[in-house]
Short mmCIF file of N, CA, C and O in Angstrom, two decimals:
data_model
loop_
_atom_site.label_atom_id
_atom_site.label_comp_id
_atom_site.label_asym_id
_atom_site.label_seq_id
_atom_site.Cartn_x
_atom_site.Cartn_y
_atom_site.Cartn_z
N MET A 420 0.85 -1.12 0.00
CA MET A 420 -0.01 0.00 0.00
C MET A 420 0.94 1.25 -0.04
O MET A 420 1.62 1.48 0.96
N GLY A 421 0.87 2.02 -1.05
CA GLY A 421 1.75 3.17 -1.16
C GLY A 421 0.92 4.40 -0.85
O GLY A 421 -0.23 4.46 -0.85
N GLY A 422 1.66 5.51 -0.56
CA GLY A 422 1.01 6.83 -0.47
C GLY A 422 0.43 7.08 0.89
O GLY A 422 -0.36 8.02 1.13
N VAL A 423 0.71 6.24 1.87
CA VAL A 423 0.15 6.38 3.24
C VAL A 423 1.20 7.01 4.10
O VAL A 423 2.30 6.64 4.07
N SER A 424 0.89 8.10 4.77
CA SER A 424 1.86 8.81 5.56
C SER A 424 1.16 9.57 6.67
O SER A 424 -0.07 9.74 6.69
N PHE A 425 1.96 9.98 7.67
CA PHE A 425 1.46 10.71 8.86
C PHE A 425 2.36 11.96 8.99
O PHE A 425 3.56 11.91 8.79
N THR A 426 1.69 13.07 9.36
CA THR A 426 2.38 14.27 9.58
C THR A 426 2.33 14.61 11.09
O THR A 426 1.21 14.37 11.74
N PHE A 427 3.40 14.99 11.71
CA PHE A 427 3.42 15.29 13.18
C PHE A 427 4.33 16.41 13.42
O PHE A 427 5.24 16.71 12.66
N GLY A 428 4.18 17.04 14.58
CA GLY A 428 4.96 18.21 14.95
C GLY A 428 6.06 17.84 16.00
O GLY A 428 6.16 16.71 16.47
N ALA A 429 6.80 18.85 16.41
CA ALA A 429 7.88 18.74 17.32
C ALA A 429 7.34 18.22 18.78
O ALA A 429 8.00 17.48 19.36
N ASP A 430 6.13 18.70 19.09
CA ASP A 430 5.59 18.21 20.40
C ASP A 430 5.37 16.78 20.47
O ASP A 430 5.65 16.14 21.49
N ILE A 431 4.87 16.17 19.33
CA ILE A 431 4.69 14.74 19.33
C ILE A 431 6.02 14.03 19.37
O ILE A 431 6.18 13.01 20.05
N MET A 432 7.01 14.52 18.64
CA MET A 432 8.34 13.93 18.72
C MET A 432 8.89 13.90 20.13
O MET A 432 9.40 12.87 20.61
N GLU A 433 8.79 15.02 20.86
CA GLU A 433 9.23 15.08 22.22
C GLU A 433 8.62 14.08 23.10
O GLU A 433 9.24 13.44 24.00
N LYS A 434 7.25 13.96 22.97
CA LYS A 434 6.52 12.99 23.81
C LYS A 434 7.01 11.56 23.51
O LYS A 434 7.19 10.78 24.44
N PHE A 435 7.07 11.28 22.23
CA PHE A 435 7.46 9.89 21.75
C PHE A 435 8.91 9.61 22.36
O PHE A 435 9.13 8.47 22.92
N LEU A 436 9.88 10.47 22.13
CA LEU A 436 11.19 10.20 22.65
C LEU A 436 11.25 10.11 24.18
O LEU A 436 11.95 9.19 24.67
N ARG A 437 10.53 10.90 24.89
CA ARG A 437 10.46 10.76 26.34
C ARG A 437 9.85 9.41 26.78
O ARG A 437 10.42 8.74 27.54
N LYS A 438 8.77 9.09 26.17
CA LYS A 438 8.07 7.80 26.52
C LYS A 438 8.97 6.58 26.28
O LYS A 438 8.94 5.65 27.04
N HIS A 439 9.75 6.63 25.23
CA HIS A 439 10.58 5.50 24.85
C HIS A 439 12.06 5.59 25.21
O HIS A 439 12.88 4.75 24.81
N ASP A 440 12.38 6.66 26.01
CA ASP A 440 13.75 6.88 26.46
C ASP A 440 14.77 6.96 25.38
O ASP A 440 15.80 6.26 25.40
N LEU A 441 14.42 7.63 24.26
CA LEU A 441 15.33 7.84 23.14
C LEU A 441 15.79 9.30 23.09
O LEU A 441 15.16 10.17 23.57
N ASP A 442 16.93 9.47 22.38
CA ASP A 442 17.45 10.79 22.10
C ASP A 442 17.27 11.32 20.67
O ASP A 442 17.23 12.52 20.40
N LEU A 443 17.22 10.32 19.76
CA LEU A 443 17.19 10.65 18.32
C LEU A 443 16.45 9.60 17.52
O LEU A 443 16.61 8.44 17.80
N ILE A 444 15.75 10.06 16.56
CA ILE A 444 15.07 9.14 15.58
C ILE A 444 15.73 9.54 14.24
O ILE A 444 15.82 10.67 13.84
N CYS A 445 16.14 8.42 13.57
CA CYS A 445 16.76 8.64 12.23
C CYS A 445 15.79 8.01 11.22
O CYS A 445 15.40 6.84 11.42
N ARG A 446 15.44 8.77 10.19
CA ARG A 446 14.48 8.22 9.13
C ARG A 446 15.13 8.45 7.79
O ARG A 446 16.10 9.23 7.62
N ALA A 447 14.54 7.82 6.78
CA ALA A 447 15.10 7.94 5.36
C ALA A 447 13.96 8.01 4.36
O ALA A 447 12.80 8.00 4.83
N HIS A 448 14.33 7.97 3.14
CA HIS A 448 13.41 7.93 2.04
C HIS A 448 12.54 9.20 1.80
O HIS A 448 11.44 9.12 1.40
N GLN A 449 13.11 10.32 2.08
CA GLN A 449 12.48 11.55 1.71
C GLN A 449 13.64 12.49 1.22
O GLN A 449 14.64 12.62 1.83
N VAL A 450 13.47 13.07 -0.04
CA VAL A 450 14.51 13.90 -0.62
C VAL A 450 14.70 15.11 0.28
O VAL A 450 13.72 15.79 0.60
N VAL A 451 15.92 15.35 0.64
CA VAL A 451 16.29 16.64 1.37
C VAL A 451 17.48 17.24 0.60
O VAL A 451 18.34 16.45 0.24
N GLU A 452 17.49 18.51 0.47
CA GLU A 452 18.50 19.15 -0.38
C GLU A 452 20.00 18.90 -0.10
O GLU A 452 20.78 18.65 -0.99
N ASP A 453 20.32 18.87 1.21
CA ASP A 453 21.71 18.72 1.57
C ASP A 453 22.11 17.31 1.94
O ASP A 453 23.16 17.07 2.45
N GLY A 454 21.22 16.35 1.67
CA GLY A 454 21.46 14.96 2.03
C GLY A 454 21.03 14.49 3.35
O GLY A 454 20.71 13.36 3.62
N TYR A 455 20.90 15.46 4.30
CA TYR A 455 20.45 15.24 5.67
C TYR A 455 19.76 16.50 6.11
O TYR A 455 20.18 17.58 5.76
N GLN A 456 18.78 16.30 7.06
CA GLN A 456 18.13 17.44 7.58
C GLN A 456 17.53 17.17 9.01
O GLN A 456 16.93 16.10 9.27
N PHE A 457 17.89 18.05 10.02
CA PHE A 457 17.38 17.87 11.30
C PHE A 457 16.08 18.51 11.47
O PHE A 457 15.68 19.43 10.76
N PHE A 458 15.30 18.06 12.45
CA PHE A 458 13.93 18.54 12.81
C PHE A 458 13.74 18.51 14.28
O PHE A 458 14.42 17.63 14.95
N ALA A 459 12.94 19.29 14.86
CA ALA A 459 12.50 19.27 16.30
C ALA A 459 13.72 19.26 17.22
O ALA A 459 13.98 18.32 18.01
N LYS A 460 14.48 20.33 17.16
CA LYS A 460 15.62 20.57 18.04
C LYS A 460 16.66 19.40 17.89
O LYS A 460 17.20 18.93 18.86
N ARG A 461 16.88 18.98 16.66
CA ARG A 461 17.77 17.97 16.38
C ARG A 461 17.44 16.58 17.03
O ARG A 461 18.32 15.78 17.26
N GLN A 462 16.19 16.36 17.24
CA GLN A 462 15.72 15.10 17.77
C GLN A 462 15.35 14.15 16.70
O GLN A 462 15.15 12.94 16.94
N LEU A 463 15.19 14.56 15.42
CA LEU A 463 14.81 13.70 14.31
C LEU A 463 15.74 14.11 13.14
O LEU A 463 15.93 15.34 12.94
N ILE A 464 16.29 13.15 12.47
CA ILE A 464 17.11 13.44 11.33
C ILE A 464 16.61 12.60 10.16
O ILE A 464 16.30 11.50 10.27
N THR A 465 16.47 13.30 8.99
CA THR A 465 16.16 12.63 7.71
C THR A 465 17.46 12.47 6.95
O THR A 465 18.19 13.46 6.77
N ILE A 466 17.70 11.25 6.54
CA ILE A 466 18.97 10.97 5.72
C ILE A 466 18.46 10.60 4.29
O ILE A 466 17.48 9.75 4.25
N PHE A 467 19.07 11.12 3.30
CA PHE A 467 18.73 10.65 1.93
C PHE A 467 20.02 10.48 1.20
O PHE A 467 20.81 11.40 1.02
N SER A 468 20.30 9.24 0.71
CA SER A 468 21.64 8.90 0.24
C SER A 468 21.84 8.94 -1.29
O SER A 468 22.85 8.74 -1.82
N ALA A 469 20.77 9.41 -2.00
CA ALA A 469 20.86 9.40 -3.45
C ALA A 469 20.98 10.73 -3.96
O ALA A 469 20.08 11.55 -4.17
N PRO A 470 22.26 11.20 -4.44
CA PRO A 470 22.40 12.53 -5.03
C PRO A 470 21.72 12.54 -6.42
O PRO A 470 21.61 11.52 -7.07
N ASN A 471 21.20 13.75 -6.86
CA ASN A 471 20.63 13.88 -8.15
C ASN A 471 19.47 12.83 -8.26
O ASN A 471 19.33 12.18 -9.31
N TYR A 472 18.64 12.79 -7.29
CA TYR A 472 17.61 11.71 -7.20
C TYR A 472 16.83 11.72 -8.54
O TYR A 472 16.23 12.69 -9.01
N CYS A 473 16.82 10.51 -9.20
CA CYS A 473 16.09 10.23 -10.44
C CYS A 473 16.48 11.16 -11.60
O CYS A 473 15.72 11.31 -12.54
N GLY A 474 17.58 11.88 -11.50
CA GLY A 474 18.02 12.80 -12.44
C GLY A 474 17.10 14.05 -12.52
O GLY A 474 17.31 14.83 -13.38
N GLU A 475 16.20 14.18 -11.60
CA GLU A 475 15.30 15.27 -11.59
C GLU A 475 15.62 16.34 -10.57
O GLU A 475 15.08 17.50 -10.60
N PHE A 476 16.45 15.99 -9.56
CA PHE A 476 16.76 16.89 -8.40
C PHE A 476 18.15 17.24 -8.38
O PHE A 476 19.03 16.43 -8.89
N ASP A 477 18.57 18.33 -7.85
CA ASP A 477 20.01 18.68 -7.66
C ASP A 477 20.37 18.53 -6.22
O ASP A 477 21.26 19.23 -5.68
N ASN A 478 19.80 17.62 -5.46
CA ASN A 478 20.09 17.33 -4.17
C ASN A 478 21.40 16.59 -3.92
O ASN A 478 21.89 15.81 -4.79
N SER A 479 21.98 16.84 -2.78
CA SER A 479 23.14 16.02 -2.36
C SER A 479 22.62 14.77 -1.60
O SER A 479 21.41 14.67 -1.22
N GLY A 480 23.42 13.80 -1.47
CA GLY A 480 23.14 12.60 -0.74
C GLY A 480 23.97 12.64 0.52
O GLY A 480 24.98 13.38 0.63
N ALA A 481 23.66 11.81 1.57
CA ALA A 481 24.46 11.74 2.74
C ALA A 481 24.49 10.35 3.35
O ALA A 481 23.51 9.59 3.16
N MET A 482 25.54 10.06 4.10
CA MET A 482 25.67 8.89 4.85
C MET A 482 25.96 9.31 6.31
O MET A 482 26.81 10.19 6.49
N MET A 483 25.38 8.68 7.29
CA MET A 483 25.59 9.00 8.65
C MET A 483 26.30 7.86 9.36
O MET A 483 25.97 6.70 9.16
N SER A 484 27.32 8.26 10.08
CA SER A 484 28.10 7.28 10.91
C SER A 484 27.90 7.63 12.36
O SER A 484 27.76 8.79 12.73
N VAL A 485 27.81 6.60 13.24
CA VAL A 485 27.65 6.86 14.64
C VAL A 485 28.79 6.08 15.29
O VAL A 485 28.99 4.86 15.09
N ASP A 486 29.65 6.79 16.10
CA ASP A 486 30.78 6.12 16.69
C ASP A 486 30.39 5.62 18.09
O ASP A 486 29.19 5.65 18.47
N GLU A 487 31.40 5.04 18.72
CA GLU A 487 31.14 4.32 20.03
C GLU A 487 30.65 5.21 21.15
O GLU A 487 29.99 4.78 22.13
N THR A 488 30.84 6.51 21.00
CA THR A 488 30.31 7.53 21.96
C THR A 488 29.00 8.09 21.55
O THR A 488 28.51 9.01 22.13
N LEU A 489 28.42 7.49 20.50
CA LEU A 489 27.21 7.94 19.93
C LEU A 489 27.14 9.29 19.22
O LEU A 489 26.15 9.96 19.00
N MET A 490 28.41 9.73 18.80
CA MET A 490 28.56 10.93 18.04
C MET A 490 28.27 10.68 16.55
O MET A 490 28.85 9.76 16.05
N CYS A 491 27.34 11.41 16.03
CA CYS A 491 26.96 11.35 14.62
C CYS A 491 27.85 12.19 13.74
O CYS A 491 28.14 13.38 14.10
N SER A 492 28.31 11.64 12.58
CA SER A 492 29.01 12.43 11.61
C SER A 492 28.43 12.13 10.22
O SER A 492 27.80 11.06 10.04
N PHE A 493 28.70 12.99 9.34
CA PHE A 493 28.00 12.90 7.96
C PHE A 493 29.07 12.91 6.87
O PHE A 493 29.96 13.71 6.85
N GLN A 494 28.87 12.07 5.89
CA GLN A 494 29.67 12.11 4.73
C GLN A 494 28.67 12.54 3.53
O GLN A 494 27.64 11.95 3.36
N ILE A 495 28.99 13.71 2.93
CA ILE A 495 28.10 14.22 1.92
C ILE A 495 28.55 13.81 0.54
O ILE A 495 29.68 13.92 0.18
N LEU A 496 27.58 13.35 -0.27
CA LEU A 496 27.76 13.00 -1.61
C LEU A 496 27.18 14.15 -2.50
O LEU A 496 25.93 14.25 -2.64
N LYS A 497 28.05 14.92 -3.10
CA LYS A 497 27.61 16.08 -3.91
C LYS A 497 26.94 15.62 -5.13
O LYS A 497 27.29 14.58 -5.74
N PRO A 498 25.97 16.44 -5.65
CA PRO A 498 25.28 16.06 -6.89
C PRO A 498 26.23 16.22 -8.13
O PRO A 498 27.17 17.06 -8.05
N ALA A 499 26.12 15.37 -9.08
CA ALA A 499 26.95 15.52 -10.31
C ALA A 499 26.56 16.76 -11.07
O ALA A 499 25.40 17.17 -11.13
N VAL A 500 27.51 17.30 -11.71
CA VAL A 500 27.26 18.42 -12.64
C VAL A 500 26.50 17.86 -13.91
O VAL A 500 26.88 16.90 -14.51
N LYS A 501 25.34 18.49 -14.19
CA LYS A 501 24.59 17.99 -15.33
C LYS A 501 25.24 18.37 -16.64
O LYS A 501 25.65 19.58 -16.81
N LYS A 502 25.42 17.48 -17.53
CA LYS A 502 25.94 17.71 -18.85
C LYS A 502 24.88 17.79 -19.90
O LYS A 502 23.86 17.02 -19.81
N PRO A 503 25.01 18.66 -20.87
CA PRO A 503 23.95 18.72 -21.86
C PRO A 503 23.87 17.47 -22.65
O PRO A 503 24.91 16.78 -22.90
N ARG A 504 22.70 17.04 -23.05
CA ARG A 504 22.53 15.73 -23.75
C ARG A 504 22.95 15.87 -25.24
O ARG A 504 23.49 14.92 -25.81
N PHE A 505 22.76 17.06 -25.74
CA PHE A 505 23.07 17.21 -27.23
C PHE A 505 23.89 18.46 -27.30
O PHE A 505 23.74 19.48 -26.68
N LEU A 506 24.89 18.40 -28.21
CA LEU A 506 25.69 19.54 -28.55
C LEU A 506 25.08 20.35 -29.62
O LEU A 506 24.60 19.82 -30.59
N ASN A 507 25.14 21.66 -29.54
CA ASN A 507 24.55 22.61 -30.56
C ASN A 507 25.48 22.76 -31.67
O ASN A 507 26.58 22.83 -31.58
#
């Protein structure tokens, strides 16, 4: 079943994190321009790893690493420069 989603605000995020004793939710599969994007006081992060998604977007991609101290770092995959298909 595709096309089903829910929208929620920062207040719901904070309640969910508190209830489940979590600090961060990491989600994927939504195009974000810089490859990753924080929401709700950095309590939720969206990661998108496909630069130039479907050849239609000029977005970067990103990969997130988490070290043993739970420090998050990001590797950015820059979009490719678009080349003209035909020469004039």
